[in-house]
Coordinates of C-alpha atoms and ligand atoms in Angstrom, one line a residue:
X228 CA 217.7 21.2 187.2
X229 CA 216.6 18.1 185.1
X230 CA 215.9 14.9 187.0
X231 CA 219.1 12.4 186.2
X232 CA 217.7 9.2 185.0
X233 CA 219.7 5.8 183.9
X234 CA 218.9 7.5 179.8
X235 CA 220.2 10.8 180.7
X236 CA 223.4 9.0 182.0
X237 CA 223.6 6.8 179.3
X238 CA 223.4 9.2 176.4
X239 CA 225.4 11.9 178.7
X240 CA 222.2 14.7 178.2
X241 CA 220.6 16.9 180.6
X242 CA 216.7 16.3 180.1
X243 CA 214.8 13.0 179.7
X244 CA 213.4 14.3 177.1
X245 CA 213.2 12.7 173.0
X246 CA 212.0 14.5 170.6
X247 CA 210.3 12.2 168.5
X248 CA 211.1 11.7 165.2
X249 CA 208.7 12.9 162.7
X250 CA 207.3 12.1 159.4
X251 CA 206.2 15.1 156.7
X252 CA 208.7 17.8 157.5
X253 CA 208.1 18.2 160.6
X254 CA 210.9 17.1 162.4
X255 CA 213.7 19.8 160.5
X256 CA 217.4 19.6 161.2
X257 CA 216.9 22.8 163.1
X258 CA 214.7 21.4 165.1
X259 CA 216.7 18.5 166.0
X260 CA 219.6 20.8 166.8
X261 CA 217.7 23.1 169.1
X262 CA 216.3 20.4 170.8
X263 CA 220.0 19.3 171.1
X264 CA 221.5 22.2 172.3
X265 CA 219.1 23.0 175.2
X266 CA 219.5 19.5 176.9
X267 CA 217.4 16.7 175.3
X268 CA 217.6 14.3 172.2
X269 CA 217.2 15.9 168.9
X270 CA 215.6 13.2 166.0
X271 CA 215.2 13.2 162.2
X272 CA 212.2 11.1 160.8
X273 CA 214.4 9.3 158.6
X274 CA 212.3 6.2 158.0
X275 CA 210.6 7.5 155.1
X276 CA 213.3 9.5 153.9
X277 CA 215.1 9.0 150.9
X278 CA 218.2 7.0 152.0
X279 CA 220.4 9.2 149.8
X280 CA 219.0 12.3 152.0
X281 CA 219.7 10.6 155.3
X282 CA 223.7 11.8 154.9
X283 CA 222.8 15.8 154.3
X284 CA 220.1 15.8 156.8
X285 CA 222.6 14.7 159.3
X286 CA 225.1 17.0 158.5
X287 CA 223.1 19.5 158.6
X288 CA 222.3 18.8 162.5
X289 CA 225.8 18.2 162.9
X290 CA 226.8 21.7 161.9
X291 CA 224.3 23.2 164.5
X292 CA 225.5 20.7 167.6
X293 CA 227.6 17.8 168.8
X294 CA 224.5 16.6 170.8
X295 CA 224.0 13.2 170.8
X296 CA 220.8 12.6 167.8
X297 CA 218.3 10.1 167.2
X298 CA 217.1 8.4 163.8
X299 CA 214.4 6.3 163.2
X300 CA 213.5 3.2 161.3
X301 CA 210.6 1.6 160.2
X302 CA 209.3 -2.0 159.2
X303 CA 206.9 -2.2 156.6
X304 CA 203.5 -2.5 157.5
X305 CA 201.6 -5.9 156.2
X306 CA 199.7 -4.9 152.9
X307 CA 197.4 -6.5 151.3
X308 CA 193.7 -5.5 153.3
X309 CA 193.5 -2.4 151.2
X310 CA 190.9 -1.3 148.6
X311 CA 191.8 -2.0 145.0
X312 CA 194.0 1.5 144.0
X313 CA 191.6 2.4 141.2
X314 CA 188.9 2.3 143.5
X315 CA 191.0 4.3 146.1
X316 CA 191.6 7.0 143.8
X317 CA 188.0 7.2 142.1
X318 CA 186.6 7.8 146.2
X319 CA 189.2 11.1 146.1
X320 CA 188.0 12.3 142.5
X321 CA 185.8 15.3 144.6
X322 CA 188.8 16.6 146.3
X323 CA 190.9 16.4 143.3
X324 CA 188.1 18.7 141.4
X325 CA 187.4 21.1 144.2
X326 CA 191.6 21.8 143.8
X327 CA 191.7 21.2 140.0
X328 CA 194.1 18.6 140.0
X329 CA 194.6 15.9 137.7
X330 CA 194.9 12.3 139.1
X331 CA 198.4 10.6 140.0
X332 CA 199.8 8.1 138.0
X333 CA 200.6 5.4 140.7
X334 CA 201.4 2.6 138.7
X335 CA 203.6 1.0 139.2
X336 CA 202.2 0.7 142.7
X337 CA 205.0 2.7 145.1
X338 CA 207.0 0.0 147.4
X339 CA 208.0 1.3 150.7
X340 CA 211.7 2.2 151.0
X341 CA 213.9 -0.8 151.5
X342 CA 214.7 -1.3 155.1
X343 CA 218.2 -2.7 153.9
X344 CA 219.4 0.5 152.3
X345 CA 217.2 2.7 155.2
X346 CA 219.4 0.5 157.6
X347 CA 222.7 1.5 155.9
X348 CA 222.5 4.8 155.3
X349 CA 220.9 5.6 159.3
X350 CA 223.9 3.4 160.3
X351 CA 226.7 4.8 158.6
X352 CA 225.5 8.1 160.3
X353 CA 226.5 7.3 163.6
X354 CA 223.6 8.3 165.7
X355 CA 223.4 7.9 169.2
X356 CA 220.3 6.6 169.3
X357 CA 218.6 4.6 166.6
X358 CA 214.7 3.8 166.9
X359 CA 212.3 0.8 165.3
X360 CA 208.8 0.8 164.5
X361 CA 206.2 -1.7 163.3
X362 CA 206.9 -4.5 164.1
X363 CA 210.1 -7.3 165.8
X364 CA 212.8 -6.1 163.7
X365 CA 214.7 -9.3 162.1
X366 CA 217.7 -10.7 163.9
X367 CA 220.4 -8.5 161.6
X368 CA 218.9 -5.7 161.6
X369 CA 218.9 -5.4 165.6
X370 CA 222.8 -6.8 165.2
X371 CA 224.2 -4.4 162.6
X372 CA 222.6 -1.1 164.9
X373 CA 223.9 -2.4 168.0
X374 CA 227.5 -2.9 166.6
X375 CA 227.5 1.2 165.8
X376 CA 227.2 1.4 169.3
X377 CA 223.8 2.9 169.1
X378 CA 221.4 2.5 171.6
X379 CA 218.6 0.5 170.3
X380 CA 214.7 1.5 170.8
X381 CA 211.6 -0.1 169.4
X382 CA 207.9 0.9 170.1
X383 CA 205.3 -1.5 171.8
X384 CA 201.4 -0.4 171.5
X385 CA 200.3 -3.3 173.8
X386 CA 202.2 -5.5 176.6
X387 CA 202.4 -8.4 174.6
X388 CA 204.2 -6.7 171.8
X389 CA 206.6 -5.1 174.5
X390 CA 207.4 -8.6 175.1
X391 CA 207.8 -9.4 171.8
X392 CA 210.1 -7.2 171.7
X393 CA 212.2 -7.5 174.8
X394 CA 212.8 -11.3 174.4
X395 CA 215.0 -10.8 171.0
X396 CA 217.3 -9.5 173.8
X397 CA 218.8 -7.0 171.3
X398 CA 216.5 -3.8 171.8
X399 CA 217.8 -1.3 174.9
X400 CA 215.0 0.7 175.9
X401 CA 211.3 -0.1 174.9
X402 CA 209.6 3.0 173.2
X403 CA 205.7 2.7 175.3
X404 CA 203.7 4.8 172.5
X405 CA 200.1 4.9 174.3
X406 CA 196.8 5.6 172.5
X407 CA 197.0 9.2 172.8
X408 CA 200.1 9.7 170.2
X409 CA 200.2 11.8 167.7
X410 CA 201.5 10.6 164.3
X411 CA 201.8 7.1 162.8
X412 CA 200.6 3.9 165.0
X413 CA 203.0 1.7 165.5
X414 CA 201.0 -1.5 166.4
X415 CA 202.3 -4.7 165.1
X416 CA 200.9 -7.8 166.8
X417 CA 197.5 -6.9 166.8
X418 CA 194.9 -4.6 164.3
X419 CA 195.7 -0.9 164.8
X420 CA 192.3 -0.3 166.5
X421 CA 192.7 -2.8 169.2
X422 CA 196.4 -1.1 170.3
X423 CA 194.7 2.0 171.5
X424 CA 196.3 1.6 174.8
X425 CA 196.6 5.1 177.6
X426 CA 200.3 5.9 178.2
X427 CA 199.3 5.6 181.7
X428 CA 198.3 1.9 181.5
X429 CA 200.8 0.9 179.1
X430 CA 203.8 1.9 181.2
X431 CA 202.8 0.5 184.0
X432 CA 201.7 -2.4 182.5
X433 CA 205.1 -2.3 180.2
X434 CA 207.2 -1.7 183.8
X435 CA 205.4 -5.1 185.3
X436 CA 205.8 -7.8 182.3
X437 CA 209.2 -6.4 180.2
X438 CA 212.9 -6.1 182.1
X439 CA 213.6 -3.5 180.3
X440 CA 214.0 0.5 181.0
X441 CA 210.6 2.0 179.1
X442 CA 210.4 5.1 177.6
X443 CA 207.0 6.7 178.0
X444 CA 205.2 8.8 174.6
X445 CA 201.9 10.0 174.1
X446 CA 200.2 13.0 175.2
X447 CA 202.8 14.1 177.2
X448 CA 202.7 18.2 177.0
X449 CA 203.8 19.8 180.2
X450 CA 206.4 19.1 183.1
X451 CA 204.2 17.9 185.1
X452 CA 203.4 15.0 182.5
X453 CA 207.0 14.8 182.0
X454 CA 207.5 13.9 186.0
X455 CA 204.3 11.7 186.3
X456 CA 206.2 9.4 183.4
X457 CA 209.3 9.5 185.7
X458 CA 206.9 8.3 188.8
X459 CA 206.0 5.6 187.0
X460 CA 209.4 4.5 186.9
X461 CA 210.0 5.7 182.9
X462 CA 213.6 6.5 182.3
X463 CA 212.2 9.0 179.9
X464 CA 210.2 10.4 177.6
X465 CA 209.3 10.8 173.7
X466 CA 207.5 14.2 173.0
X467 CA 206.4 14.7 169.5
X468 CA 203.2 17.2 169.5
X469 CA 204.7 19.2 172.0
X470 CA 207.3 19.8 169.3
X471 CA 205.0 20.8 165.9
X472 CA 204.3 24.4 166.6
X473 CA 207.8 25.7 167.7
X474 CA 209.7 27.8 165.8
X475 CA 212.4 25.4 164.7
X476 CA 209.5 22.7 163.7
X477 CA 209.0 22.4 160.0
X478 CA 205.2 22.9 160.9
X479 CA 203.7 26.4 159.0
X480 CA 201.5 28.7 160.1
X481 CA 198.2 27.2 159.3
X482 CA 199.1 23.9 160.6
X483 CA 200.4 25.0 163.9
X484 CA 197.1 26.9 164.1
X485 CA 195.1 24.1 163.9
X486 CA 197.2 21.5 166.5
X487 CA 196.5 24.4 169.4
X488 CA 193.2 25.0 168.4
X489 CA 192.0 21.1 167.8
X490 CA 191.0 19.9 171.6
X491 CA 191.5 16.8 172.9
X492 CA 188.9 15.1 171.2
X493 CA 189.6 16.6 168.2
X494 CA 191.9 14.3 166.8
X495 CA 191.3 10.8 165.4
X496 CA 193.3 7.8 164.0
X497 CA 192.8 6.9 160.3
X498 CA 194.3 5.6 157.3
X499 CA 192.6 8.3 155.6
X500 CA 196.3 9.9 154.2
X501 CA 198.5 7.2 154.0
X502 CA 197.2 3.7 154.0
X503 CA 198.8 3.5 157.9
X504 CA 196.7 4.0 160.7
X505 CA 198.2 7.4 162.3
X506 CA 196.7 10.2 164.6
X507 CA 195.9 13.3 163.1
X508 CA 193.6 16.5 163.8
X509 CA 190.4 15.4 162.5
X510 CA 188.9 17.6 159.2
X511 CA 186.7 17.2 156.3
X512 CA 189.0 15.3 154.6
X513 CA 189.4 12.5 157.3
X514 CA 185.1 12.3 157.8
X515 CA 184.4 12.4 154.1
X516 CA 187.3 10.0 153.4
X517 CA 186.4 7.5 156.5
X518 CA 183.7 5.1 155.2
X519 CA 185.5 5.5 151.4
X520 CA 188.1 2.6 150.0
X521 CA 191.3 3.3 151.4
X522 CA 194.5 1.8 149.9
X523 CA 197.2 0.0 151.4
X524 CA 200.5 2.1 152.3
X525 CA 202.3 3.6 150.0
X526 CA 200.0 3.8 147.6
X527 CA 197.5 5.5 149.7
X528 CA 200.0 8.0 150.7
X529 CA 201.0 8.6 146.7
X530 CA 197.3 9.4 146.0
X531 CA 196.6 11.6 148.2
X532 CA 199.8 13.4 148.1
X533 CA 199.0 16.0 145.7
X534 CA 196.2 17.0 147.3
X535 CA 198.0 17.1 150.3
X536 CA 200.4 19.2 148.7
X537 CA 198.0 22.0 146.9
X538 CA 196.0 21.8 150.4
X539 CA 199.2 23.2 152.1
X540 CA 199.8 25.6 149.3
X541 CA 196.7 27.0 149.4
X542 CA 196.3 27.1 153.7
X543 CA 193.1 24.7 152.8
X544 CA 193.8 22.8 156.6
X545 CA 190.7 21.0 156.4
X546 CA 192.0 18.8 153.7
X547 CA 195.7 18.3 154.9
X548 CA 197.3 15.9 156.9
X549 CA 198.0 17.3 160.9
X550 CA 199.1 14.9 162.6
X551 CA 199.0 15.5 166.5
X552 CA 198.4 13.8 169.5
X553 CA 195.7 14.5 172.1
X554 CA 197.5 16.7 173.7
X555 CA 197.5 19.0 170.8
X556 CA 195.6 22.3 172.5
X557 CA 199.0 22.3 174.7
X558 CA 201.5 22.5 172.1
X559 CA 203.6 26.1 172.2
X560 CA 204.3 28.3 170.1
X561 CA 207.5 29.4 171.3
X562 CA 211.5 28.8 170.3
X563 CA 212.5 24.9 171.3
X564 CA 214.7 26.9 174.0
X565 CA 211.9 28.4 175.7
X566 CA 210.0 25.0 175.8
X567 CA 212.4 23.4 177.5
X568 CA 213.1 25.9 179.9
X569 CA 209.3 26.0 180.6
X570 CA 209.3 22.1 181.1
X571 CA 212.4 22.1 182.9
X572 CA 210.7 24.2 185.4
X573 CA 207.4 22.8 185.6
X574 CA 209.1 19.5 186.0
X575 CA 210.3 20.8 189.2
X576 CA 212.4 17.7 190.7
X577 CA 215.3 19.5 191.1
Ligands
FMN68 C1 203.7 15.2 163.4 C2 204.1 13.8 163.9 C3 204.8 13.0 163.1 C4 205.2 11.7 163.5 N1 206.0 10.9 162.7 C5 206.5 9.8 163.2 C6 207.4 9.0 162.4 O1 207.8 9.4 161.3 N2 207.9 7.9 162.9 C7 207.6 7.5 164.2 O2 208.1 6.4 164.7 N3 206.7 8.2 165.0 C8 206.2 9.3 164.5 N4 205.4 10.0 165.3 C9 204.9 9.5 166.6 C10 206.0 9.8 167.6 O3 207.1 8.9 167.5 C11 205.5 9.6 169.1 O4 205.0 8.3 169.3 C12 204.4 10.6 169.4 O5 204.7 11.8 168.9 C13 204.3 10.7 171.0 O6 203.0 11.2 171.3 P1 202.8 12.8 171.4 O7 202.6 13.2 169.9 O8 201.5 12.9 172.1 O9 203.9 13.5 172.0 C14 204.9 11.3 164.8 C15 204.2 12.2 165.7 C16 203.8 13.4 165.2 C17 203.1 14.3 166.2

């Protein structure tokens, strides 16, 4: 049996478990069903999604489960620090060649969605749970989500942004993302590099200064990860590598292949893909890429998305974007049910 916790009670699940929600695919309707339907809290990465997809994407959970889902928002990062674009996209000219690609057309430069419409269409889907990124999330924002009745999540890097956080007095649960995530960074009030905090130090640290419940994330793989969170006095906690190679994740072959076979200093946090600092499995493309100009998010992201793309095609991994934690070597290969059977177990606090 799953450990009952003040977040299992309040969302009426079995596990403490979040899957988290997941940029690039990853995180499929299937796979937020699955995770659903054995027990835990299914998510869509709907903060870069199109807001006209949101709708569909939900419905398609919804015809796989009643389970209570999650959605995600995010604030857009601060731009401005990044390389000229021209310059950007010149320092990928060798990748483009070695795939015979022609160069983007990225101007205009690409905004990032609106948080407004992002805001309305996550809303007007009724989630249970509704999570915020990057940054305090202004006053109306916070107001509209809590009067769907959502509960409301937002992710602290540091203490001080924890804080931050908790004294709008309109966020639930903070979201402790630790240094060892996988995926995009969700530091705010201080540069990316200085918000590498452990998972370990950050909840405790979270637990001491912030009167609120904390959900723990990062490099949490196995049950007995899953129970150490719990010891810490986590109400739960947010599992997003542990979810890219099952069957239900929109992962493929080649990129599951290379989460279990990076190890745990294999991965590495860059702005190499996007223009946002995120963790990812490090390759060629991340060390070639690390000393070059880098654009600011999106436009980053929209140059280097057709190579991405022909990367993928081609099962070229060591120019495509992987992102995974450091727990990556422990992610499964197995149907979500299995996983969660296997946790359940080696959680043991029955
Ligand atoms: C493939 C992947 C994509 C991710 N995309 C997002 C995202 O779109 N939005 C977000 O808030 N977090 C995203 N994350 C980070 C997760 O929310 C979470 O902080 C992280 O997965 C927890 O650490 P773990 O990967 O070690 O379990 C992503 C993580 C992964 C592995």
């Amino acid at each position: 049996m799953w450990p009952a916790t003040d977040l299992t009670e309040e969302l009426g699940v079995r596990a403490p478990i979040l899957q988290a929600p997941m940029w690039g695919g990853i995180a499929t309707p299937e796979l937020a069903a699955a995770v659903g339907e054995a027990g835990g809290v299914g998510a869509l990465g709907t903060a870069d999604m199109p807001s006209d997809r949101i709708a569909d994407a939900v419905a398609a959970v919804r015809a796989r489960t009643d389970a209570p889902l999650h959605l995600d928002l995010a604030l857009a990062p601060p731009t401005g620090d990044g390389a000229p674009v021209a310059r950007a996209s010149a320092a990928l000219h060798p990748f483009r060649e070695e795939l015979d690609l022609d160069a983007p057309d990225v101007s205009p430069e690409p905004e990032p969605p609106t948080l407004e419409r992002q805001v309305e269409a996550v809303c007007g889907a009724r989630p249970a749970v509704v999570s915020v990124t990057g940054g305090v999330p202004p006053e109306t924002v916070l107001r509209t989500v809590r009067s769907t009745g959502a509960l409301v999540l937002a992710t602290a890097t540091t203490v001080t942004e924890g804080i931050m956080l908790a004294d709008t007095g309109l966020v639930d649960v903070i979201v402790a993302q630790g240094a060892e995530a996988g995926g995009p960074r969700a530091t705010f009030a201080v540069p990316a590099d200085h918000g590498l905090v452990g998972t370990l130090a950050l909840v405790q640290g979270l637990r001491a200064a912030v009167r609120r419940p904390v959900i723990a994330a990062g490099g949490i793989m196995t049950g007995e990860a899953i129970r150490a969170a719990l010891a810490l006095g986590a109400v739960g906690v947010m599992m997003g590598t542990a979810f890219v190679a099952v069957d239900e994740s929109g992962a493929d072959g080649t990129y599951a292949n290379a989460v279990k076979t990076a190890r745990d200093d294999g991965t590495v946090v860059t702005r190499a893909f996007t223009g946002r600092p995120e963790r990812v499995v490090r390759n060629r493309f991340v060390m070639e890429v690390a000393d070059a100009p880098i654009a600011d998010y999106p436009a980053q992201a929209a140059l280097t998305a057709p190579i991405r793309r022909a990367a993928a095609e081609r099962r070229m991994p060591e120019l495509r974007a992987l992102r995974a934690g450091q727990g990556a070597a422990l992610a499964r290969r197995v149907p979500v049910g299995d996983l969660m059977t296997a946790l359940e177990a080696e959680t043991g606090m029955a």
